[in-house]
């Protein structure tokens, strides 16, 4: 974890694909943003004018199968987590994310295409200290048989993810990961979204997974993996859940200094833990990079500087 200055993109870079749930074609362009801007989604192609939404926890309007951002007029951006994970994972603090459709393109089901776009655009250092949210005490949430916790951690951000599926091919997997751009690119960024063949008909009838295919989803039945090319990692499912968690927790608005643990969780749990953290003004403080560099007990303002989120409604099962 680098505790230096803020960063943005040097130039724009564009990717095009389809939405995994909508099935609609969409073009997404990453671009530079000013100091302290964070991540700003810009939805074009609407009647009237373009609409912007800040990528923060209080803008989440649903966590059903994906993280959905919106404003007072309704949902705007679905499946935001993979591009947000790429930006946070690669150490980009401020960026615009412009798209002409309702859903971030799924690409190959991982963050690889967004990492490539960041590489193409380049990363520029900005003349301002990077700021962080430092976790001061453990915060935990239990939803059914899912459990999530974020706790203080002295060495940056860490994710500890455990999944436990009744499907015997997936089964129980776990993955622990200390975030830095090199490890993110190598170990997590290429991990693809996954699903079960037995759920396909139900999802289609509910209007989901209309753009899913073997090109962008790892698919299992009760006996085997159905993708002919195989897995990218033996524990690819657990690694993808790490990817999702990094993207969902990017909605804190600033990089987190803490360790996040999730057991049998997903988007709903990630968002619930983040909003519980931000709602407790004694559980965190904003610190600057130079203060973090100098001491493990940096001076900061407890519970100030970030707008706390609200727990979004979830309308269905929380899966990858």
mmCIF file with all atom_site columns, N, CA, C and O in Angstrom, residues 91 99 115 118 126 134 144 170 230:
data_model
loop_
_atom_site.group_PDB
_atom_site.id
_atom_site.type_symbol
_atom_site.label_atom_id
_atom_site.label_alt_id
_atom_site.label_comp_id
_atom_site.label_asym_id
_atom_site.label_entity_id
_atom_site.label_seq_id
_atom_site.pdbx_PDB_ins_code
_atom_site.Cartn_x
_atom_site.Cartn_y
_atom_site.Cartn_z
_atom_site.occupancy
_atom_site.B_iso_or_equiv
_atom_site.pdbx_formal_charge
_atom_site.auth_seq_id
_atom_site.auth_comp_id
_atom_site.auth_asym_id
_atom_site.auth_atom_id
_atom_site.pdbx_PDB_model_num
ATOM 1  N N  . UNK A 1 91  ? -4.696  1.505   -7.935  1.00 0.00 ? 91  UNK A N  1
ATOM 2  C CA . UNK A 1 91  ? -4.203  2.688   -7.245  1.00 0.00 ? 91  UNK A CA 1
ATOM 3  C C  . UNK A 1 91  ? -4.614  4.009   -7.863  1.00 0.00 ? 91  UNK A C  1
ATOM 4  O O  . UNK A 1 91  ? -3.913  5.006   -7.695  1.00 0.00 ? 91  UNK A O  1
ATOM 5  N N  . UNK A 1 99  ? -20.506 6.089   -19.524 1.00 0.00 ? 99  UNK A N  1
ATOM 6  C CA . UNK A 1 99  ? -21.049 4.978   -20.290 1.00 0.00 ? 99  UNK A CA 1
ATOM 7  C C  . UNK A 1 99  ? -22.398 5.348   -20.883 1.00 0.00 ? 99  UNK A C  1
ATOM 8  O O  . UNK A 1 99  ? -23.149 6.160   -20.320 1.00 0.00 ? 99  UNK A O  1
ATOM 9  N N  . UNK A 1 115 ? -8.352  -3.086  -16.373 1.00 0.00 ? 115 UNK A N  1
ATOM 10 C CA . UNK A 1 115 ? -6.922  -2.927  -16.071 1.00 0.00 ? 115 UNK A CA 1
ATOM 11 C C  . UNK A 1 115 ? -6.173  -2.531  -17.338 1.00 0.00 ? 115 UNK A C  1
ATOM 12 O O  . UNK A 1 115 ? -5.322  -1.626  -17.320 1.00 0.00 ? 115 UNK A O  1
ATOM 13 N N  . UNK A 1 118 ? -6.811  1.069   -18.078 1.00 0.00 ? 118 UNK A N  1
ATOM 14 C CA . UNK A 1 118 ? -6.025  1.928   -17.189 1.00 0.00 ? 118 UNK A CA 1
ATOM 15 C C  . UNK A 1 118 ? -4.575  1.986   -17.668 1.00 0.00 ? 118 UNK A C  1
ATOM 16 O O  . UNK A 1 118 ? -3.950  3.055   -17.694 1.00 0.00 ? 118 UNK A O  1
ATOM 17 N N  . UNK A 1 126 ? -1.014  13.421  -8.785  1.00 0.00 ? 126 UNK A N  1
ATOM 18 C CA . UNK A 1 126 ? -1.588  14.744  -8.572  1.00 0.00 ? 126 UNK A CA 1
ATOM 19 C C  . UNK A 1 126 ? -0.950  15.410  -7.356  1.00 0.00 ? 126 UNK A C  1
ATOM 20 O O  . UNK A 1 126 ? -0.493  14.722  -6.428  1.00 0.00 ? 126 UNK A O  1
ATOM 21 N N  . UNK A 1 134 ? -9.280  5.257   7.885   1.00 0.00 ? 134 UNK A N  1
ATOM 22 C CA . UNK A 1 134 ? -8.630  4.305   8.781   1.00 0.00 ? 134 UNK A CA 1
ATOM 23 C C  . UNK A 1 134 ? -9.668  3.704   9.720   1.00 0.00 ? 134 UNK A C  1
ATOM 24 O O  . UNK A 1 134 ? -10.380 4.423   10.426  1.00 0.00 ? 134 UNK A O  1
ATOM 25 N N  . UNK A 1 144 ? -28.421 -13.731 7.907   1.00 0.00 ? 144 UNK A N  1
ATOM 26 C CA . UNK A 1 144 ? -28.638 -15.158 7.735   1.00 0.00 ? 144 UNK A CA 1
ATOM 27 C C  . UNK A 1 144 ? -27.405 -15.934 8.127   1.00 0.00 ? 144 UNK A C  1
ATOM 28 O O  . UNK A 1 144 ? -26.861 -15.762 9.229   1.00 0.00 ? 144 UNK A O  1
ATOM 29 N N  . UNK A 1 170 ? -17.775 -26.444 -6.647  1.00 0.00 ? 170 UNK A N  1
ATOM 30 C CA . UNK A 1 170 ? -17.237 -25.224 -6.041  1.00 0.00 ? 170 UNK A CA 1
ATOM 31 C C  . UNK A 1 170 ? -16.847 -25.490 -4.600  1.00 0.00 ? 170 UNK A C  1
ATOM 32 O O  . UNK A 1 170 ? -15.705 -25.272 -4.191  1.00 0.00 ? 170 UNK A O  1
ATOM 33 N N  . UNK A 1 230 ? -11.359 -24.201 -19.081 1.00 0.00 ? 230 UNK A N  1
ATOM 34 C CA . UNK A 1 230 ? -10.965 -24.449 -17.702 1.00 0.00 ? 230 UNK A CA 1
ATOM 35 C C  . UNK A 1 230 ? -10.885 -23.179 -16.873 1.00 0.00 ? 230 UNK A C  1
ATOM 36 O O  . UNK A 1 230 ? -11.296 -22.089 -17.301 1.00 0.00 ? 230 UNK A O  1
#
